[in-house]
Amino acid sequence: MSSRDHESHKKLRQNLHKHWYSFAMPAVGKLVCALSRVLHHGGSALPGKVIESLDSGFLARTLASLPYGIVLISGTNGKTTTTRMVTSMLRDAGLNVFTNPTGSNFTRGVVASLAKIMPAFGTKLNADIAVLELDEAYAVHFVNQIKPRYSLLLNVMRDQLDRFGEIDTTAKLLSNVAAATEGTVVLNREDSRICALAKVVPSGTCVRYFGLDDAVKSMFPTDDDLHNTAEKSENCKDTAESKANNLPKADVVLSKVGDHEAEFILDGKSKTTSVKLDGAYNIFNAAAAATVVRAILADATKQNSALQKFDDDALMEAISHVTPAFGRGEVIEVNGAPVELVLVKNPIGFRLAIASDHPQNHDTMIAICDEYADGRDMSWLWDVDFASFSGTGVACVSGTRAWDMALRLQYDKVEARNVNTDLEEDAKAFVNGDFSGNTKNAKRIYCTYTAMLRVRAALAQLAEVKDVGVGK
């Protein structure tokens, strides 16, 4: 056994170690959660932080016994929606799935989710498989504790540069996940940095890909396309022409995007399905989700033949059932009018969200905050084209970086009305029609992550907003 393997086994033994009080960890988590709600502390991860400080092996021990293992989903953009898709599809197939549904994608967020659903004094998780969304950096911490059976790596983009540094640093973080996966790694063949991670996948681990048909590639610019640069990752020095000729075969290919409809190619056969998700990128993420689900079910049917009935047609039907994750195209009805929340956190995501927009059909608000979870560096806003708002303007600009956003709009000749930093009051005024004179107008709010949480909390004072456990 190599010294590296020895250290890995040593870490695993340490993580599986139980304290005499380990059985009470779910009860501790539930108590902390109840207290934080009473005290309006907010935050979905606090119970997990407390449990991790008391029992660092809780996560690894609890997940180690799942019969179909762990699916780890990471990447810069689309983690929460893709996790929701994979979870929904596997449940439709008949599996009992544990997931971290709030988008709290640090390891402590996963621990908090475990404590919430487990018996107060128990050590057994009632699930067949875990589907976990993890932040790129915290995914590394996770795989040091427990090895995923499956991993799905979506993309790398210039996002939160103050945390991760340049884009190749993010790719290197994700390479740790690929190298630790024991069953199947699913990669985005259209992202050169993600595609290159096949080189670090250990022997014995399968590699599968999802991708795009040539007919739709122009809808999905890569990070390098966006920045008009010839720079390539250390591991991806092929020319554009050679890459086009040498792309690996994808298990699932997105071939057409329509109005709430999509076409996929699976094993050479075209399949069309309706979709409830908005935005082209969410539909591309459906191809990613379908690829990893097919890999999971191909393995799971060896243990459970009943799963064989969940064929590709059933998979397409499952895709049609998936609804947006909270804050990611979520629609909340306020005053009888729809208010859509659109999460934006990097240039490509914001650009694609705008590309699917028809601003003349609704009032628009942009809420930009710069807390740790958003990334402090907001320079990426200058890589987004806001010109499509020039005809209608933006009814309200708010958040801690409202004035920076208003300045950015000014350079694209977009009128920014009602620029303020009091986000909660601005959100209420916006949905109440104070900025447009019409309460019944449809509304769309583009918001960074912490801005989205604050907007949801504000709207909860005016209408019914689903509680997803993220606090107030």
Coordinates of C-alpha atoms in Angstrom, one line a residue:
M1 CA 0.0 0.0 0.0
S2 CA 1.4 3.4 -1.0
S3 CA 1.9 6.1 1.6
R4 CA -0.9 8.1 -0.1
D5 CA -3.3 5.2 0.2
H6 CA -2.3 4.6 3.8
E7 CA -3.1 8.2 4.7
S8 CA -6.4 7.9 2.9
H9 CA -7.4 4.8 4.9
K10 CA -6.2 6.5 8.1
K11 CA -8.4 9.5 7.4
L12 CA -11.3 7.2 6.6
R13 CA -10.9 5.4 9.9
Q14 CA -10.7 8.7 11.8
N15 CA -13.9 9.9 10.1
L16 CA -15.8 6.8 11.0
H17 CA -14.8 7.1 14.7
K18 CA -17.7 7.4 17.0
H19 CA -17.9 9.4 20.3
W20 CA -20.1 8.1 23.1
Y21 CA -22.5 10.9 22.4
S22 CA -22.6 10.5 18.6
F23 CA -26.1 9.0 18.7
A24 CA -27.4 12.3 19.9
M25 CA -26.1 14.5 17.1
P26 CA -29.4 14.6 15.1
A27 CA -31.1 15.8 18.3
V28 CA -28.4 18.5 18.8
G29 CA -29.0 19.7 15.2
K30 CA -32.8 19.8 15.6
L31 CA -32.4 21.8 18.9
V32 CA -30.0 24.3 17.2
C33 CA -32.4 24.7 14.3
A34 CA -35.3 25.4 16.6
L35 CA -33.4 27.9 18.6
S36 CA -32.1 29.7 15.5
R37 CA -35.7 30.1 14.2
V38 CA -37.0 31.4 17.5
L39 CA -34.1 33.9 17.7
H40 CA -34.4 34.7 13.9
H41 CA -30.8 33.9 13.5
G42 CA -31.3 32.6 9.9
G43 CA -29.1 30.4 7.9
S44 CA -29.7 26.8 7.1
A45 CA -26.1 25.6 7.9
L46 CA -25.8 26.6 11.6
P47 CA -26.9 23.2 13.0
G48 CA -24.4 21.5 10.7
K49 CA -21.6 23.8 11.9
V50 CA -22.4 22.9 15.5
I51 CA -22.5 19.1 14.8
E52 CA -19.2 19.2 12.8
S53 CA -17.5 20.9 15.8
L54 CA -18.8 18.2 18.2
D55 CA -18.5 15.1 15.9
S56 CA -16.3 15.5 12.8
G57 CA -17.1 12.0 11.7
F58 CA -20.9 12.3 11.7
L59 CA -21.1 13.0 7.9
A60 CA -18.9 10.1 6.8
R61 CA -20.5 7.6 9.1
T62 CA -24.0 8.5 8.2
L63 CA -23.5 8.3 4.5
A64 CA -21.2 5.3 4.4
S65 CA -23.9 2.7 4.5
L66 CA -26.1 3.9 1.7
P67 CA -26.7 0.9 -0.7
Y68 CA -26.3 2.9 -3.9
G69 CA -23.7 5.4 -2.6
I70 CA -23.3 9.1 -3.1
V71 CA -23.7 11.4 -6.1
L72 CA -21.7 14.6 -5.8
I73 CA -22.7 17.5 -8.1
S74 CA -20.4 20.5 -8.5
G75 CA -19.3 23.2 -10.9
T76 CA -19.7 27.0 -11.1
N77 CA -23.2 27.3 -12.5
G78 CA -26.4 25.2 -12.2
K79 CA -25.6 23.0 -9.2
T80 CA -28.9 23.6 -7.3
T81 CA -31.2 23.1 -10.3
T82 CA -29.3 20.0 -11.5
T83 CA -29.3 18.5 -8.0
R84 CA -33.1 19.0 -8.0
M85 CA -33.4 17.3 -11.4
V86 CA -31.3 14.3 -10.5
T87 CA -33.2 13.9 -7.2
S88 CA -36.6 14.2 -8.9
M89 CA -35.7 11.7 -11.6
L90 CA -34.3 9.1 -9.2
R91 CA -37.4 9.4 -7.0
D92 CA -39.6 8.9 -10.0
A93 CA -37.5 5.7 -10.7
G94 CA -38.5 4.5 -7.2
L95 CA -35.4 5.2 -5.1
N96 CA -35.5 6.8 -1.7
V97 CA -33.1 9.9 -2.1
F98 CA -31.5 12.1 0.5
T99 CA -30.4 15.5 -0.7
N100 CA -29.5 19.0 0.5
P101 CA -32.4 20.9 -1.1
T102 CA -31.7 24.4 0.1
G103 CA -28.6 25.2 -2.0
S104 CA -26.5 25.4 1.2
N105 CA -23.7 23.7 -0.5
F106 CA -21.0 23.6 2.1
T107 CA -20.4 20.3 4.0
R108 CA -22.1 21.8 7.1
G109 CA -25.2 22.4 5.0
V110 CA -25.3 18.7 4.1
V111 CA -24.8 17.8 7.8
A112 CA -27.7 20.2 8.7
S113 CA -29.9 18.5 6.2
L114 CA -29.1 15.1 7.6
A115 CA -29.9 16.2 11.1
K116 CA -33.2 17.6 10.0
I117 CA -34.5 14.3 8.6
M118 CA -33.0 11.7 10.9
P119 CA -34.6 10.5 14.1
A120 CA -33.5 12.6 17.0
F121 CA -31.6 9.8 18.6
G122 CA -30.5 7.6 15.8
T123 CA -27.5 6.8 13.5
K124 CA -29.3 5.3 10.5
L125 CA -30.3 7.4 7.4
N126 CA -33.4 6.0 5.7
A127 CA -32.3 6.4 2.1
D128 CA -31.0 4.4 -0.8
I129 CA -28.7 7.1 -2.3
A130 CA -27.6 10.6 -1.5
V131 CA -27.5 13.4 -4.2
L132 CA -25.4 16.3 -2.9
E133 CA -24.7 19.7 -4.3
L134 CA -21.3 21.0 -3.1
D135 CA -19.5 24.2 -3.6
E136 CA -16.3 23.7 -5.6
A137 CA -14.0 24.3 -2.7
Y138 CA -16.0 22.4 -0.1
A139 CA -16.3 19.4 -2.5
V140 CA -12.6 18.9 -1.8
H141 CA -13.2 18.8 1.9
F142 CA -16.0 16.3 1.3
V143 CA -14.1 13.8 -0.8
N144 CA -11.4 13.9 1.9
Q145 CA -14.0 12.5 4.3
I146 CA -15.9 10.1 2.0
K147 CA -15.6 9.0 -1.6
P148 CA -18.5 9.5 -3.9
R149 CA -19.6 6.7 -6.1
Y150 CA -20.8 9.1 -8.8
S151 CA -19.8 12.7 -9.6
L152 CA -21.3 15.1 -12.0
L153 CA -19.1 18.1 -12.9
L154 CA -20.9 20.8 -14.8
N155 CA -18.7 23.7 -15.8
V156 CA -16.1 26.2 -14.7
M157 CA -16.7 30.0 -15.1
R158 CA -15.2 33.2 -13.7
D159 CA -17.3 33.3 -10.6
Q160 CA -16.3 34.6 -7.1
L161 CA -12.7 35.4 -8.2
D162 CA -12.0 36.8 -4.7
R163 CA -12.5 33.2 -3.3
F164 CA -11.1 30.9 -6.0
G165 CA -8.7 33.1 -8.0
E166 CA -8.5 32.4 -11.7
I167 CA -10.7 30.0 -13.6
D168 CA -8.0 27.2 -13.8
T169 CA -7.9 27.2 -10.0
T170 CA -11.6 26.2 -9.9
A171 CA -10.9 23.4 -12.4
K172 CA -8.1 22.1 -10.2
L173 CA -10.4 22.0 -7.2
L174 CA -12.9 19.9 -9.3
S175 CA -10.1 17.6 -10.4
N176 CA -9.9 16.4 -6.8
V177 CA -13.5 15.3 -7.1
A178 CA -12.9 13.4 -10.3
A179 CA -9.8 11.7 -8.8
A180 CA -11.7 10.6 -5.8
T181 CA -14.8 9.1 -7.5
E182 CA -15.1 5.4 -7.3
G183 CA -17.9 4.5 -9.8
T184 CA -18.7 6.9 -12.6
V185 CA -17.6 10.5 -13.4
V186 CA -19.9 12.5 -15.7
L187 CA -18.3 15.4 -17.5
N188 CA -19.4 18.3 -19.7
R189 CA -17.6 17.6 -23.0
E190 CA -18.3 21.2 -24.2
D191 CA -16.2 22.8 -21.4
S192 CA -12.6 22.2 -22.2
R193 CA -11.4 22.4 -18.6
I194 CA -14.1 20.0 -17.4
C195 CA -13.5 17.6 -20.3
A196 CA -9.8 17.5 -19.5
L197 CA -10.6 16.1 -16.0
A198 CA -11.0 12.7 -17.7
K199 CA -7.2 12.5 -17.4
V200 CA -7.3 12.3 -13.6
V201 CA -10.1 9.8 -13.2
P202 CA -8.6 6.6 -11.6
S203 CA -8.5 3.4 -13.5
G204 CA -11.6 1.3 -12.8
T205 CA -13.8 4.4 -12.7
C206 CA -16.1 4.9 -15.7
V207 CA -16.2 8.3 -17.6
R208 CA -19.4 9.5 -19.3
Y209 CA -20.2 12.8 -21.0
F210 CA -23.1 15.0 -21.8
G211 CA -23.0 17.6 -24.6
L212 CA -24.6 19.8 -27.2
D213 CA -25.5 19.3 -30.8
D214 CA -23.9 21.7 -33.3
A215 CA -27.4 23.2 -34.0
V216 CA -27.6 24.7 -30.5
K217 CA -23.9 25.4 -29.5
S218 CA -24.2 29.1 -30.3
M219 CA -26.7 29.4 -27.5
F220 CA -24.2 28.3 -24.9
P221 CA -21.0 30.3 -25.0
T222 CA -18.1 29.0 -23.0
D223 CA -16.2 31.2 -20.5
D224 CA -13.4 31.7 -23.1
D225 CA -15.9 32.6 -25.7
L226 CA -17.4 35.2 -23.4
H227 CA -14.0 36.8 -22.7
N228 CA -12.8 36.6 -26.3
T229 CA -9.5 35.0 -25.3
A230 CA -7.3 32.4 -26.8
E231 CA -6.1 31.3 -23.3
K232 CA -6.6 27.7 -22.5
S233 CA -6.3 25.6 -19.5
E234 CA -3.0 23.8 -18.9
N235 CA -4.6 20.6 -19.8
C236 CA -6.6 21.9 -22.8
K237 CA -4.2 23.2 -25.5
D238 CA -5.9 21.7 -28.5
T239 CA -7.0 24.1 -31.2
A240 CA -10.7 24.7 -31.7
E241 CA -10.6 22.7 -34.9
S242 CA -9.0 19.6 -33.3
K243 CA -11.3 19.8 -30.3
A244 CA -14.3 19.8 -32.7
N245 CA -13.0 16.7 -34.4
N246 CA -12.1 14.9 -31.2
L247 CA -14.9 15.5 -28.8
P248 CA -15.8 12.3 -26.9
K249 CA -19.1 10.6 -27.6
A250 CA -21.8 11.9 -25.2
D251 CA -24.4 9.7 -23.6
V252 CA -27.0 12.5 -23.7
V253 CA -26.9 15.4 -26.2
L254 CA -29.2 18.4 -26.2
S255 CA -30.2 18.9 -29.8
K256 CA -33.1 21.4 -29.7
V257 CA -34.4 24.1 -27.3
G258 CA -38.0 25.3 -27.8
D259 CA -40.6 27.1 -25.8
H260 CA -40.8 24.9 -22.7
E261 CA -39.8 22.0 -24.9
A262 CA -36.5 20.2 -25.5
E263 CA -35.1 17.5 -27.7
F264 CA -32.3 15.1 -26.6
I265 CA -30.4 12.4 -28.4
L266 CA -29.8 9.3 -26.3
D267 CA -27.9 6.4 -27.9
G268 CA -28.6 7.9 -31.3
K269 CA -32.4 8.2 -30.8
S270 CA -34.2 11.5 -30.5
K271 CA -36.5 12.1 -27.6
T272 CA -38.7 15.2 -27.1
T273 CA -40.1 16.3 -23.8
S274 CA -41.9 19.3 -22.3
V275 CA -40.0 21.2 -19.6
K276 CA -41.2 23.5 -16.8
L277 CA -37.8 25.0 -16.4
D278 CA -37.0 28.4 -17.9
G279 CA -33.7 29.3 -19.5
A280 CA -31.7 27.4 -22.0
Y281 CA -28.9 26.6 -19.5
N282 CA -31.4 24.8 -17.2
I283 CA -32.3 22.6 -20.2
F284 CA -28.7 21.8 -20.9
N285 CA -28.4 20.9 -17.2
A286 CA -31.2 18.4 -17.8
A287 CA -28.9 16.6 -20.2
A288 CA -26.3 16.5 -17.5
A289 CA -28.8 15.1 -15.0
A290 CA -30.1 12.5 -17.4
T291 CA -26.6 11.3 -18.0
V292 CA -25.7 10.6 -14.4
V293 CA -29.2 9.1 -13.7
R294 CA -28.7 6.7 -16.6
A295 CA -25.3 5.7 -15.1
I296 CA -26.8 5.2 -11.6
L297 CA -29.7 3.1 -12.9
A298 CA -27.5 1.0 -15.1
D299 CA -25.6 0.0 -11.9
A300 CA -28.7 -0.1 -9.6
T301 CA -30.6 -2.6 -11.8
K302 CA -27.9 -5.2 -11.0
Q303 CA -29.2 -5.1 -7.4
N304 CA -32.9 -4.2 -8.1
S305 CA -34.3 -5.6 -11.4
A306 CA -37.5 -3.6 -10.8
L307 CA -35.6 -0.4 -11.8
Q308 CA -35.3 -1.7 -15.4
K309 CA -38.8 -0.4 -16.1
F310 CA -37.4 3.2 -15.9
D311 CA -36.3 3.4 -19.5
D312 CA -35.4 6.5 -21.6
D313 CA -39.1 7.4 -22.2
A314 CA -39.7 7.4 -18.5
L315 CA -36.6 9.5 -18.0
M316 CA -38.0 12.1 -20.4
E317 CA -41.3 12.1 -18.6
A318 CA -39.4 12.6 -15.3
I319 CA -37.6 15.7 -16.8
S320 CA -41.0 17.2 -17.7
H321 CA -42.0 17.1 -14.0
V322 CA -39.1 19.0 -12.6
T323 CA -40.0 22.5 -11.3
P324 CA -37.5 25.3 -10.7
A325 CA -35.4 25.3 -7.5
F326 CA -36.1 28.1 -5.0
G327 CA -34.9 31.5 -6.4
R328 CA -33.9 29.9 -9.7
G329 CA -36.8 30.9 -11.9
E330 CA -39.2 30.4 -8.9
V331 CA -42.5 32.2 -9.3
I332 CA -44.2 33.7 -6.3
E333 CA -47.7 35.1 -6.6
V334 CA -48.0 38.5 -4.9
N335 CA -51.2 40.7 -5.2
G336 CA -52.5 38.4 -7.8
A337 CA -49.5 38.9 -10.1
P338 CA -46.5 36.6 -10.8
V339 CA -43.1 37.6 -9.4
E340 CA -40.2 35.6 -10.9
L341 CA -36.9 35.3 -9.0
V342 CA -33.9 34.8 -11.2
L343 CA -30.6 34.0 -9.5
V344 CA -27.5 35.5 -11.2
K345 CA -23.9 35.0 -10.1
N346 CA -21.6 35.1 -13.1
P347 CA -21.5 36.6 -16.6
I348 CA -22.7 33.6 -18.6
G349 CA -25.6 32.9 -16.2
F350 CA -26.7 36.5 -16.3
R351 CA -26.4 36.8 -20.0
L352 CA -28.4 33.6 -20.7
A353 CA -31.1 34.7 -18.2
I354 CA -31.4 38.0 -20.1
A355 CA -31.4 36.2 -23.4
S356 CA -34.5 34.3 -22.4
D357 CA -36.2 37.5 -21.2
H358 CA -38.8 39.7 -22.9
P359 CA -38.6 42.9 -20.7
Q360 CA -41.6 44.5 -22.3
N361 CA -43.8 41.9 -20.7
H362 CA -43.1 42.7 -17.1
D363 CA -41.5 45.2 -14.7
T364 CA -37.8 44.5 -14.0
M365 CA -35.8 44.8 -10.8
I366 CA -32.1 44.0 -10.3
A367 CA -30.8 43.3 -6.7
I368 CA -27.0 43.0 -6.3
C369 CA -25.3 42.1 -3.0
D370 CA -21.7 41.4 -2.2
E371 CA -21.8 39.2 0.9
Y372 CA -19.4 36.2 1.1
A373 CA -21.8 33.8 -0.5
D374 CA -22.1 36.1 -3.5
G375 CA -18.4 36.9 -3.9
R376 CA -17.1 40.3 -3.0
D377 CA -15.8 41.1 -6.4
M378 CA -18.6 42.4 -8.6
S379 CA -16.4 43.3 -11.6
W380 CA -18.0 40.5 -13.5
L381 CA -21.1 42.7 -14.0
W382 CA -19.1 44.5 -16.7
D383 CA -19.0 41.3 -18.8
V384 CA -22.8 41.2 -19.0
D385 CA -24.7 42.9 -21.9
F386 CA -27.7 44.8 -20.6
A387 CA -28.6 46.6 -23.8
S388 CA -31.8 44.6 -24.2
F389 CA -33.2 46.7 -21.3
S390 CA -32.6 50.0 -23.1
G391 CA -36.2 50.2 -24.4
T392 CA -37.9 49.6 -21.1
G393 CA -35.3 50.6 -18.5
V394 CA -35.1 48.9 -15.1
A395 CA -37.8 49.9 -12.6
C396 CA -35.7 49.4 -9.5
V397 CA -32.0 48.7 -8.7
S398 CA -31.3 47.7 -5.1
G399 CA -28.9 45.8 -2.8
T400 CA -25.6 46.7 -1.2
R401 CA -24.1 47.3 -4.7
A402 CA -27.1 49.1 -6.2
W403 CA -25.1 52.2 -7.2
D404 CA -22.4 50.0 -9.0
M405 CA -25.2 48.2 -10.9
A406 CA -26.8 51.5 -11.8
L407 CA -23.5 52.8 -13.2
R408 CA -23.1 49.6 -15.2
L409 CA -26.6 50.1 -16.7
Q410 CA -25.8 53.7 -17.6
Y411 CA -22.9 52.6 -19.8
D412 CA -25.4 50.4 -21.8
K413 CA -27.8 53.4 -22.0
V414 CA -30.3 51.7 -19.8
E415 CA -32.4 53.9 -17.5
A416 CA -32.1 52.8 -13.9
R417 CA -35.0 54.2 -11.9
N418 CA -35.4 54.0 -8.1
V419 CA -31.8 53.2 -7.1
N420 CA -31.6 52.4 -3.4
T421 CA -29.8 50.1 -1.0
D422 CA -32.7 49.3 1.3
L423 CA -33.4 45.9 -0.3
E424 CA -36.3 44.7 1.8
E425 CA -38.3 47.9 1.4
D426 CA -37.5 48.2 -2.3
A427 CA -38.7 44.6 -2.9
K428 CA -42.0 45.3 -1.2
A429 CA -42.5 48.6 -3.1
F430 CA -41.6 47.0 -6.4
V431 CA -44.1 44.1 -6.1
N432 CA -46.8 46.5 -4.7
G433 CA -46.5 48.5 -7.9
D434 CA -45.1 51.7 -6.3
F435 CA -42.5 52.0 -9.0
S436 CA -44.7 51.3 -12.0
G437 CA -48.1 52.4 -10.9
N438 CA -49.6 49.0 -11.5
T439 CA -49.8 46.3 -8.9
K440 CA -51.1 43.7 -11.4
N441 CA -48.0 43.9 -13.7
A442 CA -45.9 40.7 -13.9
K443 CA -42.5 41.2 -12.1
R444 CA -39.1 39.8 -12.7
I445 CA -36.3 40.2 -10.1
Y446 CA -32.7 39.4 -11.0
C447 CA -30.7 38.8 -7.8
T448 CA -27.5 37.5 -6.4
Y449 CA -27.7 34.7 -3.8
T450 CA -27.9 36.6 -0.6
A451 CA -30.1 39.2 -2.3
M452 CA -32.5 36.4 -3.3
L453 CA -32.7 35.2 0.3
R454 CA -33.5 38.7 1.5
V455 CA -36.1 39.3 -1.3
R456 CA -37.8 36.0 -0.5
A457 CA -38.0 36.9 3.2
A458 CA -39.5 40.3 2.3
L459 CA -42.1 38.7 0.0
A460 CA -43.0 36.2 2.7
Q461 CA -44.5 39.2 4.6
L462 CA -46.8 39.9 1.7
A463 CA -47.6 36.4 0.3
E464 CA -47.2 32.7 0.7
V465 CA -43.5 31.8 0.1
K466 CA -42.4 28.2 0.4
D467 CA -40.2 27.6 3.5
V468 CA -37.0 25.9 2.3
G469 CA -35.2 26.1 5.7
V470 CA -32.9 29.0 4.9
G471 CA -34.0 31.3 7.7
K472 CA -35.3 34.8 7.6

